[in-house]
Amino acid sequence: MTPGEILLPEGRLETGWWGPGPQATPTLVLLHEGLGSLGLWRDFPARLAAATGCGVFAFSRFGYGHSDPAALPRPLDYLRREACEVLPRVLDAAGLQWGLLLGHSDGGSIAAIHAGLVRDPRLRGIVVIAPHFVTEPMGLAAIEETRGRYEAGELRARLARHHRHVDVAFRGWCDTWLDPRFPASFDLRPDITGIRVPVLAIQGEADPYGTPEQLHLLAREAAGPVEVMLLPGIGHAPQAEAPEAVLHAVRGFVARLLPPGGEGGGSDARAAAL
């Protein structure tokens, strides 16, 4: 990994880059989960770069990893704000030319919102892993159970190894999802109807935070084509629990959308392809 940083008016974001830079090849941009960070992708970015031949860029959102903290409490529409207000500036600062977004959990929701509302001409498609578009009782119950483990101390100690501001990272996610007002306010169906780029949607059938209905909802609502991949016996992090299957699926998806020798040049070529 080549470490770096992005400076926005809100503060500093830690970044990492694997493989070729954005001028040389398409870029896969990774968007982490609600308790994730740049470092918690572990070896997945390096393996993804090797499997696809693309550059891979990742960053920790505000409040996560070694990025600057976020103000709490987070607004109930924090995912939409990340997708529409923060992410476009991060992509500009990173020098993105063309490529895909790949998001896990909260990051998957952010990728889908961005594709549906921002319509970035650099974007060829998105990969969403265990995303959320509506709340489900079983998912909220799983978050409640995770809060208990955090308050017991063991989970907090483990997360503190990866987050400089661990309470900001955890409370910003947990307290927002468990806010009594959140279920009524969280409905991304209007956002994702605008998705016109191809989507690869992956989920473990044993995911405690969401059922396969999340992906079926996306397939029904999105305007563009959606490939759904369900993995039996896999939980909330398929990229960690079934990495070979995920890498194989993403490699094929990338090859169909970003063929070698395809247009990777200027904005006119990118716009013409969409």
PDB file of C-alpha atoms in Angstrom:
ATOM      1  CA  MET A   1       0.000   0.000   0.000  1.00  0.00           C
ATOM      2  CA  THR A   2       1.091   3.539  -0.740  1.00  0.00           C
ATOM      3  CA  PRO A   3      -0.224   5.628   2.183  1.00  0.00           C
ATOM      4  CA  GLY A   4      -1.480   9.169   1.732  1.00  0.00           C
ATOM      5  CA  GLU A   5      -3.972  11.725   2.920  1.00  0.00           C
ATOM      6  CA  ILE A   6      -6.680  14.039   1.639  1.00  0.00           C
ATOM      7  CA  LEU A   7      -7.307  17.413   3.247  1.00  0.00           C
ATOM      8  CA  LEU A   8     -10.881  18.690   3.130  1.00  0.00           C
ATOM      9  CA  PRO A   9     -12.320  21.694   4.971  1.00  0.00           C
ATOM     10  CA  GLU A  10     -13.687  19.280   7.596  1.00  0.00           C
ATOM     11  CA  GLY A  11     -10.256  17.803   8.262  1.00  0.00           C
ATOM     12  CA  ARG A  12      -7.837  15.069   7.196  1.00  0.00           C
ATOM     13  CA  LEU A  13      -8.692  11.665   5.726  1.00  0.00           C
ATOM     14  CA  GLU A  14      -6.178   8.830   5.648  1.00  0.00           C
ATOM     15  CA  THR A  15      -5.895   7.110   2.260  1.00  0.00           C
ATOM     16  CA  GLY A  16      -4.184   4.155   0.673  1.00  0.00           C
ATOM     17  CA  TRP A  17      -3.416   3.135  -2.899  1.00  0.00           C
ATOM     18  CA  TRP A  18      -2.583  -0.274  -4.344  1.00  0.00           C
ATOM     19  CA  GLY A  19      -1.402  -0.931  -7.881  1.00  0.00           C
ATOM     20  CA  PRO A  20      -1.353   1.544 -10.783  1.00  0.00           C
ATOM     21  CA  GLY A  21      -2.410   5.158 -10.359  1.00  0.00           C
ATOM     22  CA  PRO A  22      -5.551   6.689 -11.896  1.00  0.00           C
ATOM     23  CA  GLN A  23      -3.788   7.911 -15.035  1.00  0.00           C
ATOM     24  CA  ALA A  24      -2.669   4.383 -15.941  1.00  0.00           C
ATOM     25  CA  THR A  25      -5.688   2.127 -15.343  1.00  0.00           C
ATOM     26  CA  PRO A  26      -9.274   2.216 -14.071  1.00  0.00           C
ATOM     27  CA  THR A  27      -9.628   2.598 -10.312  1.00  0.00           C
ATOM     28  CA  LEU A  28     -11.681   0.561  -7.861  1.00  0.00           C
ATOM     29  CA  VAL A  29     -12.695   2.773  -4.928  1.00  0.00           C
ATOM     30  CA  LEU A  30     -13.380   0.926  -1.657  1.00  0.00           C
ATOM     31  CA  LEU A  31     -15.964   2.241   0.812  1.00  0.00           C
ATOM     32  CA  HIS A  32     -15.782   0.565   4.211  1.00  0.00           C
ATOM     33  CA  GLU A  33     -18.497  -0.661   6.560  1.00  0.00           C
ATOM     34  CA  GLY A  34     -19.983   1.119   9.576  1.00  0.00           C
ATOM     35  CA  LEU A  35     -17.222  -0.081  11.903  1.00  0.00           C
ATOM     36  CA  GLY A  36     -14.531  -0.388   9.232  1.00  0.00           C
ATOM     37  CA  SER A  37     -11.529   1.639   8.162  1.00  0.00           C
ATOM     38  CA  LEU A  38      -8.733   1.703   5.636  1.00  0.00           C
ATOM     39  CA  GLY A  39      -6.734  -0.835   7.653  1.00  0.00           C
ATOM     40  CA  LEU A  40      -9.644  -3.180   8.283  1.00  0.00           C
ATOM     41  CA  TRP A  41      -9.795  -4.078   4.591  1.00  0.00           C
ATOM     42  CA  ARG A  42      -6.652  -6.096   5.470  1.00  0.00           C
ATOM     43  CA  ASP A  43      -5.244  -7.834   2.373  1.00  0.00           C
ATOM     44  CA  PHE A  44      -8.392  -7.512   0.252  1.00  0.00           C
ATOM     45  CA  PRO A  45      -7.277  -4.363  -1.652  1.00  0.00           C
ATOM     46  CA  ALA A  46      -3.938  -5.900  -2.632  1.00  0.00           C
ATOM     47  CA  ARG A  47      -5.639  -9.115  -3.769  1.00  0.00           C
ATOM     48  CA  LEU A  48      -8.248  -7.094  -5.662  1.00  0.00           C
ATOM     49  CA  ALA A  49      -5.574  -5.092  -7.486  1.00  0.00           C
ATOM     50  CA  ALA A  50      -3.748  -8.303  -8.414  1.00  0.00           C
ATOM     51  CA  ALA A  51      -6.932 -10.034  -9.564  1.00  0.00           C
ATOM     52  CA  THR A  52      -8.252  -7.189 -11.725  1.00  0.00           C
ATOM     53  CA  GLY A  53      -5.147  -5.277 -12.854  1.00  0.00           C
ATOM     54  CA  CYS A  54      -6.844  -2.088 -11.685  1.00  0.00           C
ATOM     55  CA  GLY A  55      -5.622   0.449  -9.198  1.00  0.00           C
ATOM     56  CA  VAL A  56      -7.396   0.273  -5.847  1.00  0.00           C
ATOM     57  CA  PHE A  57      -8.013   3.343  -3.689  1.00  0.00           C
ATOM     58  CA  ALA A  58      -9.429   3.304  -0.152  1.00  0.00           C
ATOM     59  CA  PHE A  59      -9.852   5.802   2.671  1.00  0.00           C
ATOM     60  CA  SER A  60     -11.195   6.024   6.189  1.00  0.00           C
ATOM     61  CA  ARG A  61     -14.242   8.247   6.466  1.00  0.00           C
ATOM     62  CA  PHE A  62     -14.318  10.968   9.104  1.00  0.00           C
ATOM     63  CA  GLY A  63     -14.523   9.368  12.534  1.00  0.00           C
ATOM     64  CA  TYR A  64     -12.841   6.136  11.430  1.00  0.00           C
ATOM     65  CA  GLY A  65      -9.352   4.694  11.355  1.00  0.00           C
ATOM     66  CA  HIS A  66      -6.750   7.424  11.586  1.00  0.00           C
ATOM     67  CA  SER A  67      -8.858  10.079   9.897  1.00  0.00           C
ATOM     68  CA  ASP A  68     -10.006  13.119  11.835  1.00  0.00           C
ATOM     69  CA  PRO A  69     -13.084  12.656  14.041  1.00  0.00           C
ATOM     70  CA  ALA A  70     -16.676  13.387  13.063  1.00  0.00           C
ATOM     71  CA  ALA A  71     -19.114  15.398  15.132  1.00  0.00           C
ATOM     72  CA  LEU A  72     -21.645  13.372  17.129  1.00  0.00           C
ATOM     73  CA  PRO A  73     -24.459  12.629  17.053  1.00  0.00           C
ATOM     74  CA  ARG A  74     -24.414  11.866  13.358  1.00  0.00           C
ATOM     75  CA  PRO A  75     -27.428  13.131  11.417  1.00  0.00           C
ATOM     76  CA  LEU A  76     -29.968  10.454  10.560  1.00  0.00           C
ATOM     77  CA  ASP A  77     -29.236  10.997   6.855  1.00  0.00           C
ATOM     78  CA  TYR A  78     -25.484  10.578   7.323  1.00  0.00           C
ATOM     79  CA  LEU A  79     -25.168   7.978   4.552  1.00  0.00           C
ATOM     80  CA  ARG A  80     -26.755  10.306   2.012  1.00  0.00           C
ATOM     81  CA  ARG A  81     -24.474  13.135   3.115  1.00  0.00           C
ATOM     82  CA  GLU A  82     -21.428  10.897   2.746  1.00  0.00           C
ATOM     83  CA  ALA A  83     -22.537   9.832  -0.734  1.00  0.00           C
ATOM     84  CA  CYS A  84     -23.549  13.219  -2.102  1.00  0.00           C
ATOM     85  CA  GLU A  85     -21.418  15.751  -0.227  1.00  0.00           C
ATOM     86  CA  VAL A  86     -18.191  14.084   0.898  1.00  0.00           C
ATOM     87  CA  LEU A  87     -17.500  11.287  -1.585  1.00  0.00           C
ATOM     88  CA  PRO A  88     -17.489  13.476  -4.737  1.00  0.00           C
ATOM     89  CA  ARG A  89     -14.801  15.676  -3.212  1.00  0.00           C
ATOM     90  CA  VAL A  90     -12.761  12.651  -2.154  1.00  0.00           C
ATOM     91  CA  LEU A  91     -12.904  11.223  -5.684  1.00  0.00           C
ATOM     92  CA  ASP A  92     -11.835  14.554  -7.142  1.00  0.00           C
ATOM     93  CA  ALA A  93      -8.950  14.855  -4.679  1.00  0.00           C
ATOM     94  CA  ALA A  94      -7.853  11.285  -5.433  1.00  0.00           C
ATOM     95  CA  GLY A  95      -7.697  12.095  -9.146  1.00  0.00           C
ATOM     96  CA  LEU A  96     -10.255   9.469 -10.194  1.00  0.00           C
ATOM     97  CA  GLN A  97     -10.486   9.216 -13.975  1.00  0.00           C
ATOM     98  CA  TRP A  98     -12.856   6.274 -14.393  1.00  0.00           C
ATOM     99  CA  GLY A  99     -13.688   3.107 -12.548  1.00  0.00           C
ATOM    100  CA  LEU A 100     -16.024   1.465 -10.050  1.00  0.00           C
ATOM    101  CA  LEU A 101     -17.127   1.897  -6.469  1.00  0.00           C
ATOM    102  CA  LEU A 102     -17.013  -1.155  -4.206  1.00  0.00           C
ATOM    103  CA  GLY A 103     -18.732  -0.706  -0.867  1.00  0.00           C
ATOM    104  CA  HIS A 104     -19.365  -2.996   2.090  1.00  0.00           C
ATOM    105  CA  SER A 105     -22.388  -2.573   4.407  1.00  0.00           C
ATOM    106  CA  ASP A 106     -22.670   1.200   5.079  1.00  0.00           C
ATOM    107  CA  GLY A 107     -20.156   1.630   2.266  1.00  0.00           C
ATOM    108  CA  GLY A 108     -22.404  -0.355  -0.061  1.00  0.00           C
ATOM    109  CA  SER A 109     -25.326   1.917   0.755  1.00  0.00           C
ATOM    110  CA  ILE A 110     -23.110   4.960   0.118  1.00  0.00           C
ATOM    111  CA  ALA A 111     -22.023   3.545  -3.253  1.00  0.00           C
ATOM    112  CA  ALA A 112     -25.636   2.936  -4.270  1.00  0.00           C
ATOM    113  CA  ILE A 113     -26.801   6.401  -3.199  1.00  0.00           C
ATOM    114  CA  HIS A 114     -23.908   8.006  -5.074  1.00  0.00           C
ATOM    115  CA  ALA A 115     -24.713   6.038  -8.225  1.00  0.00           C
ATOM    116  CA  GLY A 116     -28.400   6.896  -7.962  1.00  0.00           C
ATOM    117  CA  LEU A 117     -28.211  10.578  -7.118  1.00  0.00           C
ATOM    118  CA  VAL A 118     -24.850  11.974  -8.208  1.00  0.00           C
ATOM    119  CA  ARG A 119     -24.593  10.327 -11.659  1.00  0.00           C
ATOM    120  CA  ASP A 120     -20.817  10.715 -11.813  1.00  0.00           C
ATOM    121  CA  PRO A 121     -19.735  10.272 -15.476  1.00  0.00           C
ATOM    122  CA  ARG A 122     -16.519   8.590 -14.309  1.00  0.00           C
ATOM    123  CA  LEU A 123     -18.491   5.720 -12.804  1.00  0.00           C
ATOM    124  CA  ARG A 124     -18.794   2.503 -14.871  1.00  0.00           C
ATOM    125  CA  GLY A 125     -20.595   0.454 -12.242  1.00  0.00           C
ATOM    126  CA  ILE A 126     -20.758  -0.436  -8.564  1.00  0.00           C
ATOM    127  CA  VAL A 127     -20.218  -3.499  -6.406  1.00  0.00           C
ATOM    128  CA  VAL A 128     -22.226  -3.573  -3.184  1.00  0.00           C
ATOM    129  CA  ILE A 129     -21.514  -6.151  -0.480  1.00  0.00           C
ATOM    130  CA  ALA A 130     -24.121  -6.582   2.292  1.00  0.00           C
ATOM    131  CA  PRO A 131     -25.703  -3.152   1.699  1.00  0.00           C
ATOM    132  CA  HIS A 132     -28.758  -1.774   3.491  1.00  0.00           C
ATOM    133  CA  PHE A 133     -31.639   0.104   1.839  1.00  0.00           C
ATOM    134  CA  VAL A 134     -34.290  -0.234   4.559  1.00  0.00           C
ATOM    135  CA  THR A 135     -34.094  -1.330   8.181  1.00  0.00           C
ATOM    136  CA  GLU A 136     -35.113  -4.839   9.234  1.00  0.00           C
ATOM    137  CA  PRO A 137     -35.980  -5.935  12.804  1.00  0.00           C
ATOM    138  CA  MET A 138     -33.360  -8.688  12.787  1.00  0.00           C
ATOM    139  CA  GLY A 139     -30.673  -6.242  11.688  1.00  0.00           C
ATOM    140  CA  LEU A 140     -31.522  -3.786  14.441  1.00  0.00           C
ATOM    141  CA  ALA A 141     -31.492  -6.646  16.963  1.00  0.00           C
ATOM    142  CA  ALA A 142     -27.999  -7.602  15.775  1.00  0.00           C
ATOM    143  CA  ILE A 143     -26.815  -4.014  16.268  1.00  0.00           C
ATOM    144  CA  GLU A 144     -28.291  -4.045  19.776  1.00  0.00           C
ATOM    145  CA  GLU A 145     -26.333  -7.222  20.505  1.00  0.00           C
ATOM    146  CA  THR A 146     -23.164  -5.601  19.123  1.00  0.00           C
ATOM    147  CA  ARG A 147     -23.699  -2.624  21.426  1.00  0.00           C
ATOM    148  CA  GLY A 148     -23.799  -4.990  24.385  1.00  0.00           C
ATOM    149  CA  ARG A 149     -20.480  -6.545  23.376  1.00  0.00           C
ATOM    150  CA  TYR A 150     -18.935  -3.101  22.953  1.00  0.00           C
ATOM    151  CA  GLU A 151     -20.089  -1.938  26.374  1.00  0.00           C
ATOM    152  CA  ALA A 152     -18.737  -5.159  27.905  1.00  0.00           C
ATOM    153  CA  GLY A 153     -15.296  -4.021  26.764  1.00  0.00           C
ATOM    154  CA  GLU A 154     -13.884  -6.791  24.580  1.00  0.00           C
ATOM    155  CA  LEU A 155     -15.155  -5.413  21.278  1.00  0.00           C
ATOM    156  CA  ARG A 156     -14.099  -1.905  22.221  1.00  0.00           C
ATOM    157  CA  ALA A 157     -10.556  -3.109  22.900  1.00  0.00           C
ATOM    158  CA  ARG A 158     -10.369  -4.830  19.519  1.00  0.00           C
ATOM    159  CA  LEU A 159     -11.745  -1.833  17.626  1.00  0.00           C
ATOM    160  CA  ALA A 160      -9.401   0.538  19.448  1.00  0.00           C
ATOM    161  CA  ARG A 161      -6.504  -1.106  17.619  1.00  0.00           C
ATOM    162  CA  HIS A 162      -7.916   0.208  14.351  1.00  0.00           C
ATOM    163  CA  HIS A 163      -9.635   3.506  15.231  1.00  0.00           C
ATOM    164  CA  ARG A 164      -7.884   6.498  16.769  1.00  0.00           C
ATOM    165  CA  HIS A 165     -11.274   7.807  17.955  1.00  0.00           C
ATOM    166  CA  VAL A 166     -12.912   4.488  18.768  1.00  0.00           C
ATOM    167  CA  ASP A 167     -15.948   5.827  20.643  1.00  0.00           C
ATOM    168  CA  VAL A 168     -16.686   8.225  17.788  1.00  0.00           C
ATOM    169  CA  ALA A 169     -16.471   5.361  15.305  1.00  0.00           C
ATOM    170  CA  PHE A 170     -18.722   3.059  17.296  1.00  0.00           C
ATOM    171  CA  ARG A 171     -21.248   5.540  18.676  1.00  0.00           C
ATOM    172  CA  GLY A 172     -21.577   7.323  15.358  1.00  0.00           C
ATOM    173  CA  TRP A 173     -22.746   4.067  13.796  1.00  0.00           C
ATOM    174  CA  CYS A 174     -24.552   2.275  16.623  1.00  0.00           C
ATOM    175  CA  ASP A 175     -26.381   5.186  18.216  1.00  0.00           C
ATOM    176  CA  THR A 176     -27.640   6.409  14.855  1.00  0.00           C
ATOM    177  CA  TRP A 177     -29.027   3.039  13.765  1.00  0.00           C
ATOM    178  CA  LEU A 178     -30.633   2.480  17.177  1.00  0.00           C
ATOM    179  CA  ASP A 179     -32.148   5.957  17.347  1.00  0.00           C
ATOM    180  CA  PRO A 180     -35.940   5.393  17.570  1.00  0.00           C
ATOM    181  CA  ARG A 181     -36.419   7.829  14.696  1.00  0.00           C
ATOM    182  CA  PHE A 182     -34.037   6.024  12.350  1.00  0.00           C
ATOM    183  CA  PRO A 183     -36.247   3.220  10.952  1.00  0.00           C
ATOM    184  CA  ALA A 184     -38.873   5.689   9.744  1.00  0.00           C
ATOM    185  CA  SER A 185     -36.257   7.974   8.195  1.00  0.00           C
ATOM    186  CA  PHE A 186     -34.096   5.315   6.532  1.00  0.00           C
ATOM    187  CA  ASP A 187     -35.557   4.330   3.182  1.00  0.00           C
ATOM    188  CA  LEU A 188     -33.145   4.452   0.242  1.00  0.00           C
ATOM    189  CA  ARG A 189     -35.606   3.205  -2.360  1.00  0.00           C
ATOM    190  CA  PRO A 190     -36.110   6.693  -3.864  1.00  0.00           C
ATOM    191  CA  ASP A 191     -32.329   7.095  -4.089  1.00  0.00           C
ATOM    192  CA  ILE A 192     -31.552   3.828  -5.834  1.00  0.00           C
ATOM    193  CA  THR A 193     -34.229   4.137  -8.533  1.00  0.00           C
ATOM    194  CA  GLY A 194     -31.790   6.459 -10.291  1.00  0.00           C
ATOM    195  CA  ILE A 195     -29.026   3.846 -10.601  1.00  0.00           C
ATOM    196  CA  ARG A 196     -28.341   3.336 -14.300  1.00  0.00           C
ATOM    197  CA  VAL A 197     -24.885   1.767 -14.189  1.00  0.00           C
ATOM    198  CA  PRO A 198     -24.509  -2.012 -13.811  1.00  0.00           C
ATOM    199  CA  VAL A 199     -24.486  -3.380 -10.270  1.00  0.00           C
ATOM    200  CA  LEU A 200     -22.984  -6.510  -8.741  1.00  0.00           C
ATOM    201  CA  ALA A 201     -24.713  -7.166  -5.402  1.00  0.00           C
ATOM    202  CA  ILE A 202     -23.229  -9.755  -3.022  1.00  0.00           C
ATOM    203  CA  GLN A 203     -24.542 -10.974   0.313  1.00  0.00           C
ATOM    204  CA  GLY A 204     -24.075 -13.885   2.682  1.00  0.00           C
ATOM    205  CA  GLU A 205     -27.252 -15.811   3.366  1.00  0.00           C
ATOM    206  CA  ALA A 206     -26.253 -16.015   7.055  1.00  0.00           C
ATOM    207  CA  ASP A 207     -25.769 -12.248   7.403  1.00  0.00           C
ATOM    208  CA  PRO A 208     -27.162 -11.257  10.834  1.00  0.00           C
ATOM    209  CA  TYR A 209     -27.557  -7.609   9.808  1.00  0.00           C
ATOM    210  CA  GLY A 210     -29.729  -8.044   6.727  1.00  0.00           C
ATOM    211  CA  THR A 211     -31.718 -10.569   4.707  1.00  0.00           C
ATOM    212  CA  PRO A 212     -31.408 -11.260   0.964  1.00  0.00           C
ATOM    213  CA  GLU A 213     -34.458  -9.033   0.537  1.00  0.00           C
ATOM    214  CA  GLN A 214     -32.050  -6.079   0.619  1.00  0.00           C
ATOM    215  CA  LEU A 215     -30.531  -7.249  -2.672  1.00  0.00           C
ATOM    216  CA  HIS A 216     -33.876  -8.223  -4.189  1.00  0.00           C
ATOM    217  CA  LEU A 217     -35.144  -4.730  -3.382  1.00  0.00           C
ATOM    218  CA  LEU A 218     -32.155  -3.255  -5.207  1.00  0.00           C
ATOM    219  CA  ALA A 219     -32.779  -5.484  -8.219  1.00  0.00           C
ATOM    220  CA  ARG A 220     -36.416  -4.345  -8.356  1.00  0.00           C
ATOM    221  CA  GLU A 221     -35.772  -0.640  -7.869  1.00  0.00           C
ATOM    222  CA  ALA A 222     -32.584   0.128  -9.825  1.00  0.00           C
ATOM    223  CA  ALA A 223     -32.986   1.331 -13.396  1.00  0.00           C
ATOM    224  CA  GLY A 224     -29.862  -0.499 -14.565  1.00  0.00           C
ATOM    225  CA  PRO A 225     -28.932  -4.196 -14.574  1.00  0.00           C
ATOM    226  CA  VAL A 226     -28.303  -5.849 -11.200  1.00  0.00           C
ATOM    227  CA  GLU A 227     -26.497  -9.159 -10.735  1.00  0.00           C
ATOM    228  CA  VAL A 228     -27.326 -10.786  -7.393  1.00  0.00           C
ATOM    229  CA  MET A 229     -24.911 -13.221  -5.745  1.00  0.00           C
ATOM    230  CA  LEU A 230     -25.984 -14.991  -2.539  1.00  0.00           C
ATOM    231  CA  LEU A 231     -23.409 -17.032  -0.649  1.00  0.00           C
ATOM    232  CA  PRO A 232     -24.762 -19.903   1.510  1.00  0.00           C
ATOM    233  CA  GLY A 233     -23.373 -20.099   5.029  1.00  0.00           C
ATOM    234  CA  ILE A 234     -21.597 -16.737   4.776  1.00  0.00           C
ATOM    235  CA  GLY A 235     -22.205 -13.852   7.174  1.00  0.00           C
ATOM    236  CA  HIS A 236     -21.845 -10.101   6.985  1.00  0.00           C
ATOM    237  CA  ALA A 237     -18.348  -9.879   5.443  1.00  0.00           C
ATOM    238  CA  PRO A 238     -18.173 -12.076   2.322  1.00  0.00           C
ATOM    239  CA  GLN A 239     -14.912 -10.439   1.208  1.00  0.00           C
ATOM    240  CA  ALA A 240     -13.287 -11.802   4.390  1.00  0.00           C
ATOM    241  CA  GLU A 241     -15.265 -15.036   4.806  1.00  0.00           C
ATOM    242  CA  ALA A 242     -15.348 -16.136   1.148  1.00  0.00           C
ATOM    243  CA  PRO A 243     -12.612 -14.055  -0.500  1.00  0.00           C
ATOM    244  CA  GLU A 244     -12.014 -16.359  -3.468  1.00  0.00           C
ATOM    245  CA  ALA A 245     -15.672 -16.328  -4.467  1.00  0.00           C
ATOM    246  CA  VAL A 246     -15.904 -12.558  -4.099  1.00  0.00           C
ATOM    247  CA  LEU A 247     -12.658 -11.903  -5.979  1.00  0.00           C
ATOM    248  CA  HIS A 248     -13.755 -14.212  -8.795  1.00  0.00           C
ATOM    249  CA  ALA A 249     -17.112 -12.450  -9.112  1.00  0.00           C
ATOM    250  CA  VAL A 250     -15.605  -8.958  -8.975  1.00  0.00           C
ATOM    251  CA  ARG A 251     -12.878  -9.882 -11.465  1.00  0.00           C
ATOM    252  CA  GLY A 252     -15.488 -11.046 -13.968  1.00  0.00           C
ATOM    253  CA  PHE A 253     -17.668  -7.987 -13.381  1.00  0.00           C
ATOM    254  CA  VAL A 254     -14.707  -5.644 -13.848  1.00  0.00           C
ATOM    255  CA  ALA A 255     -13.602  -7.463 -17.010  1.00  0.00           C
ATOM    256  CA  ARG A 256     -17.038  -6.968 -18.566  1.00  0.00           C
ATOM    257  CA  LEU A 257     -17.214  -3.275 -17.699  1.00  0.00           C
ATOM    258  CA  LEU A 258     -13.565  -2.211 -17.981  1.00  0.00           C
ATOM    259  CA  PRO A 259     -12.097  -4.290 -20.820  1.00  0.00           C
ATOM    260  CA  PRO A 260      -8.361  -4.025 -21.527  1.00  0.00           C
ATOM    261  CA  GLY A 261      -7.739  -1.434 -24.188  1.00  0.00           C
ATOM    262  CA  GLY A 262     -11.143   0.131 -23.614  1.00  0.00           C
ATOM    263  CA  GLU A 263     -11.548   3.838 -23.264  1.00  0.00           C
ATOM    264  CA  GLY A 264      -9.777   5.091 -20.203  1.00  0.00           C
ATOM    265  CA  GLY A 265      -8.848   8.463 -21.440  1.00  0.00           C
ATOM    266  CA  GLY A 266     -10.486  11.822 -21.220  1.00  0.00           C
ATOM    267  CA  SER A 267     -13.881  12.931 -20.067  1.00  0.00           C
ATOM    268  CA  ASP A 268     -15.368  12.843 -23.590  1.00  0.00           C
ATOM    269  CA  ALA A 269     -14.661   9.116 -23.873  1.00  0.00           C
ATOM    270  CA  ARG A 270     -16.060   8.458 -20.418  1.00  0.00           C
ATOM    271  CA  ALA A 271     -19.231  10.393 -21.091  1.00  0.00           C
ATOM    272  CA  ALA A 272     -19.758   8.660 -24.457  1.00  0.00           C
ATOM    273  CA  ALA A 273     -19.642   5.253 -22.799  1.00  0.00           C
ATOM    274  CA  LEU A 274     -22.466   6.030 -20.370  1.00  0.00           C
TER     275      LEU A 274
END
